[in-house]
Amino acid sequence: MRVIALSTLREFWTGKAAYADAREPTLAWYRHVLRADWHSPTEVKREFGSASILRDGRVVFNIAGNKYRIVVWINYPYRVVYVRFIGTHAQYDRIDAQTI
């Protein structure tokens, strides 16, 4: 899979010292997704059992022992994962994961 954009993830863990602990788990997630070749939400769920599958290609991943969340939109035919949001659970609770 191709991931757009690593810069969004990097900005999160470098933007505030309190989020520096997100770096390694986020990079591990990123590397895993780069090696993936998902054709459907079922395949995502098989690899990430804790992922939440939403409508229209949206998926929510729990990162760093469920401390952070990454919301993506996956274009399965083109094998592209678009990072739409990364944040804490409290930040996630203030967004609409389906529309962000």
mmCIF file of C-alpha atoms in Angstrom:
data_model
loop_
_atom_site.group_PDB
_atom_site.id
_atom_site.type_symbol
_atom_site.label_atom_id
_atom_site.label_comp_id
_atom_site.label_asym_id
_atom_site.label_seq_id
_atom_site.Cartn_x
_atom_site.Cartn_y
_atom_site.Cartn_z
ATOM 1 C CA MET A 1 0.000 0.000 0.000
ATOM 2 C CA ARG A 2 1.063 3.579 -0.520
ATOM 3 C CA VAL A 3 0.570 5.856 2.504
ATOM 4 C CA ILE A 4 -0.261 9.544 2.101
ATOM 5 C CA ALA A 5 1.158 11.294 4.127
ATOM 6 C CA LEU A 6 3.967 10.390 6.466
ATOM 7 C CA SER A 7 4.394 14.126 7.075
ATOM 8 C CA THR A 8 1.033 14.251 8.885
ATOM 9 C CA LEU A 9 2.186 11.539 11.262
ATOM 10 C CA ARG A 10 5.591 13.182 11.765
ATOM 11 C CA GLU A 11 4.018 16.564 12.530
ATOM 12 C CA PHE A 12 1.990 14.940 15.281
ATOM 13 C CA TRP A 13 4.849 13.379 17.232
ATOM 14 C CA THR A 14 7.232 16.320 16.709
ATOM 15 C CA GLY A 15 4.654 19.048 17.265
ATOM 16 C CA LYS A 16 4.312 18.569 21.005
ATOM 17 C CA ALA A 17 6.735 16.896 23.421
ATOM 18 C CA ALA A 18 3.871 15.024 25.094
ATOM 19 C CA TYR A 19 3.276 13.086 21.860
ATOM 20 C CA ALA A 20 6.903 12.090 21.262
ATOM 21 C CA ASP A 21 6.069 8.587 22.525
ATOM 22 C CA ALA A 22 3.840 8.126 19.454
ATOM 23 C CA ARG A 23 6.850 8.083 17.118
ATOM 24 C CA GLU A 24 7.890 4.418 17.300
ATOM 25 C CA PRO A 25 4.395 2.864 17.375
ATOM 26 C CA THR A 26 3.303 5.112 14.510
ATOM 27 C CA LEU A 27 6.348 4.235 12.433
ATOM 28 C CA ALA A 28 5.720 0.537 13.132
ATOM 29 C CA TRP A 29 2.135 0.965 11.907
ATOM 30 C CA TYR A 30 3.387 2.890 8.851
ATOM 31 C CA ARG A 31 5.924 0.198 7.916
ATOM 32 C CA HIS A 32 3.293 -2.516 8.333
ATOM 33 C CA VAL A 33 0.854 -0.683 6.056
ATOM 34 C CA LEU A 34 3.545 -0.142 3.409
ATOM 35 C CA ARG A 35 4.010 -3.915 3.196
ATOM 36 C CA ALA A 36 0.261 -4.643 3.112
ATOM 37 C CA ASP A 37 -1.775 -5.300 -0.014
ATOM 38 C CA TRP A 38 -5.356 -4.918 1.132
ATOM 39 C CA HIS A 39 -8.198 -5.544 -1.288
ATOM 40 C CA SER A 40 -11.015 -5.152 1.240
ATOM 41 C CA PRO A 41 -11.850 -4.078 4.804
ATOM 42 C CA THR A 42 -11.879 -7.756 5.787
ATOM 43 C CA GLU A 43 -8.175 -7.997 5.012
ATOM 44 C CA VAL A 44 -7.458 -4.910 7.136
ATOM 45 C CA LYS A 45 -9.398 -6.417 10.028
ATOM 46 C CA ARG A 46 -7.514 -9.703 9.659
ATOM 47 C CA GLU A 47 -4.178 -7.905 10.171
ATOM 48 C CA PHE A 48 -5.384 -5.319 12.701
ATOM 49 C CA GLY A 49 -8.041 -6.966 14.837
ATOM 50 C CA SER A 50 -8.619 -3.812 16.873
ATOM 51 C CA ALA A 51 -9.201 -1.634 13.788
ATOM 52 C CA SER A 52 -12.664 -0.129 13.461
ATOM 53 C CA ILE A 53 -14.091 -0.372 9.962
ATOM 54 C CA LEU A 54 -16.314 2.575 9.073
ATOM 55 C CA ARG A 55 -18.310 3.372 5.940
ATOM 56 C CA ASP A 56 -16.841 4.296 2.563
ATOM 57 C CA GLY A 57 -13.291 3.048 3.126
ATOM 58 C CA ARG A 58 -12.686 4.721 6.478
ATOM 59 C CA VAL A 59 -10.722 2.808 9.105
ATOM 60 C CA VAL A 60 -9.682 3.761 12.645
ATOM 61 C CA PHE A 61 -6.486 2.212 14.024
ATOM 62 C CA ASN A 62 -5.544 2.143 17.714
ATOM 63 C CA ILE A 63 -1.858 2.955 18.176
ATOM 64 C CA ALA A 64 0.550 2.755 21.137
ATOM 65 C CA GLY A 65 -1.514 0.472 23.306
ATOM 66 C CA ASN A 66 -4.736 2.291 22.445
ATOM 67 C CA LYS A 67 -3.328 5.684 23.502
ATOM 68 C CA TYR A 68 -3.611 7.259 20.040
ATOM 69 C CA ARG A 69 -5.852 6.828 17.034
ATOM 70 C CA ILE A 70 -5.180 7.120 13.333
ATOM 71 C CA VAL A 71 -8.098 7.646 10.959
ATOM 72 C CA VAL A 72 -7.494 6.779 7.327
ATOM 73 C CA TRP A 73 -9.406 6.554 4.095
ATOM 74 C CA ILE A 74 -8.397 3.592 1.975
ATOM 75 C CA ASN A 75 -8.753 3.520 -1.770
ATOM 76 C CA TYR A 76 -8.618 -0.250 -2.224
ATOM 77 C CA PRO A 77 -8.507 -0.377 -6.053
ATOM 78 C CA TYR A 78 -5.487 1.971 -6.147
ATOM 79 C CA ARG A 79 -3.886 0.584 -2.963
ATOM 80 C CA VAL A 80 -3.588 4.010 -1.330
ATOM 81 C CA VAL A 81 -4.069 4.823 2.364
ATOM 82 C CA TYR A 82 -4.750 8.491 3.091
ATOM 83 C CA VAL A 83 -4.040 9.594 6.663
ATOM 84 C CA ARG A 84 -6.902 11.876 7.654
ATOM 85 C CA PHE A 85 -6.241 12.264 11.404
ATOM 86 C CA ILE A 86 -3.908 11.251 14.208
ATOM 87 C CA GLY A 87 -4.521 12.187 17.816
ATOM 88 C CA THR A 88 -5.325 11.128 21.341
ATOM 89 C CA HIS A 89 -8.623 9.507 22.249
ATOM 90 C CA ALA A 90 -9.859 12.823 23.634
ATOM 91 C CA GLN A 91 -9.007 14.559 20.350
ATOM 92 C CA TYR A 92 -10.612 11.725 18.406
ATOM 93 C CA ASP A 93 -13.822 12.117 20.412
ATOM 94 C CA ARG A 94 -14.127 15.705 19.135
ATOM 95 C CA ILE A 95 -14.034 14.783 15.438
ATOM 96 C CA ASP A 96 -16.351 12.994 13.063
ATOM 97 C CA ALA A 97 -14.164 10.170 11.778
ATOM 98 C CA GLN A 98 -16.531 9.606 8.889
ATOM 99 C CA THR A 99 -16.084 13.100 7.448
ATOM 100 C CA ILE A 100 -12.626 14.290 8.502
#
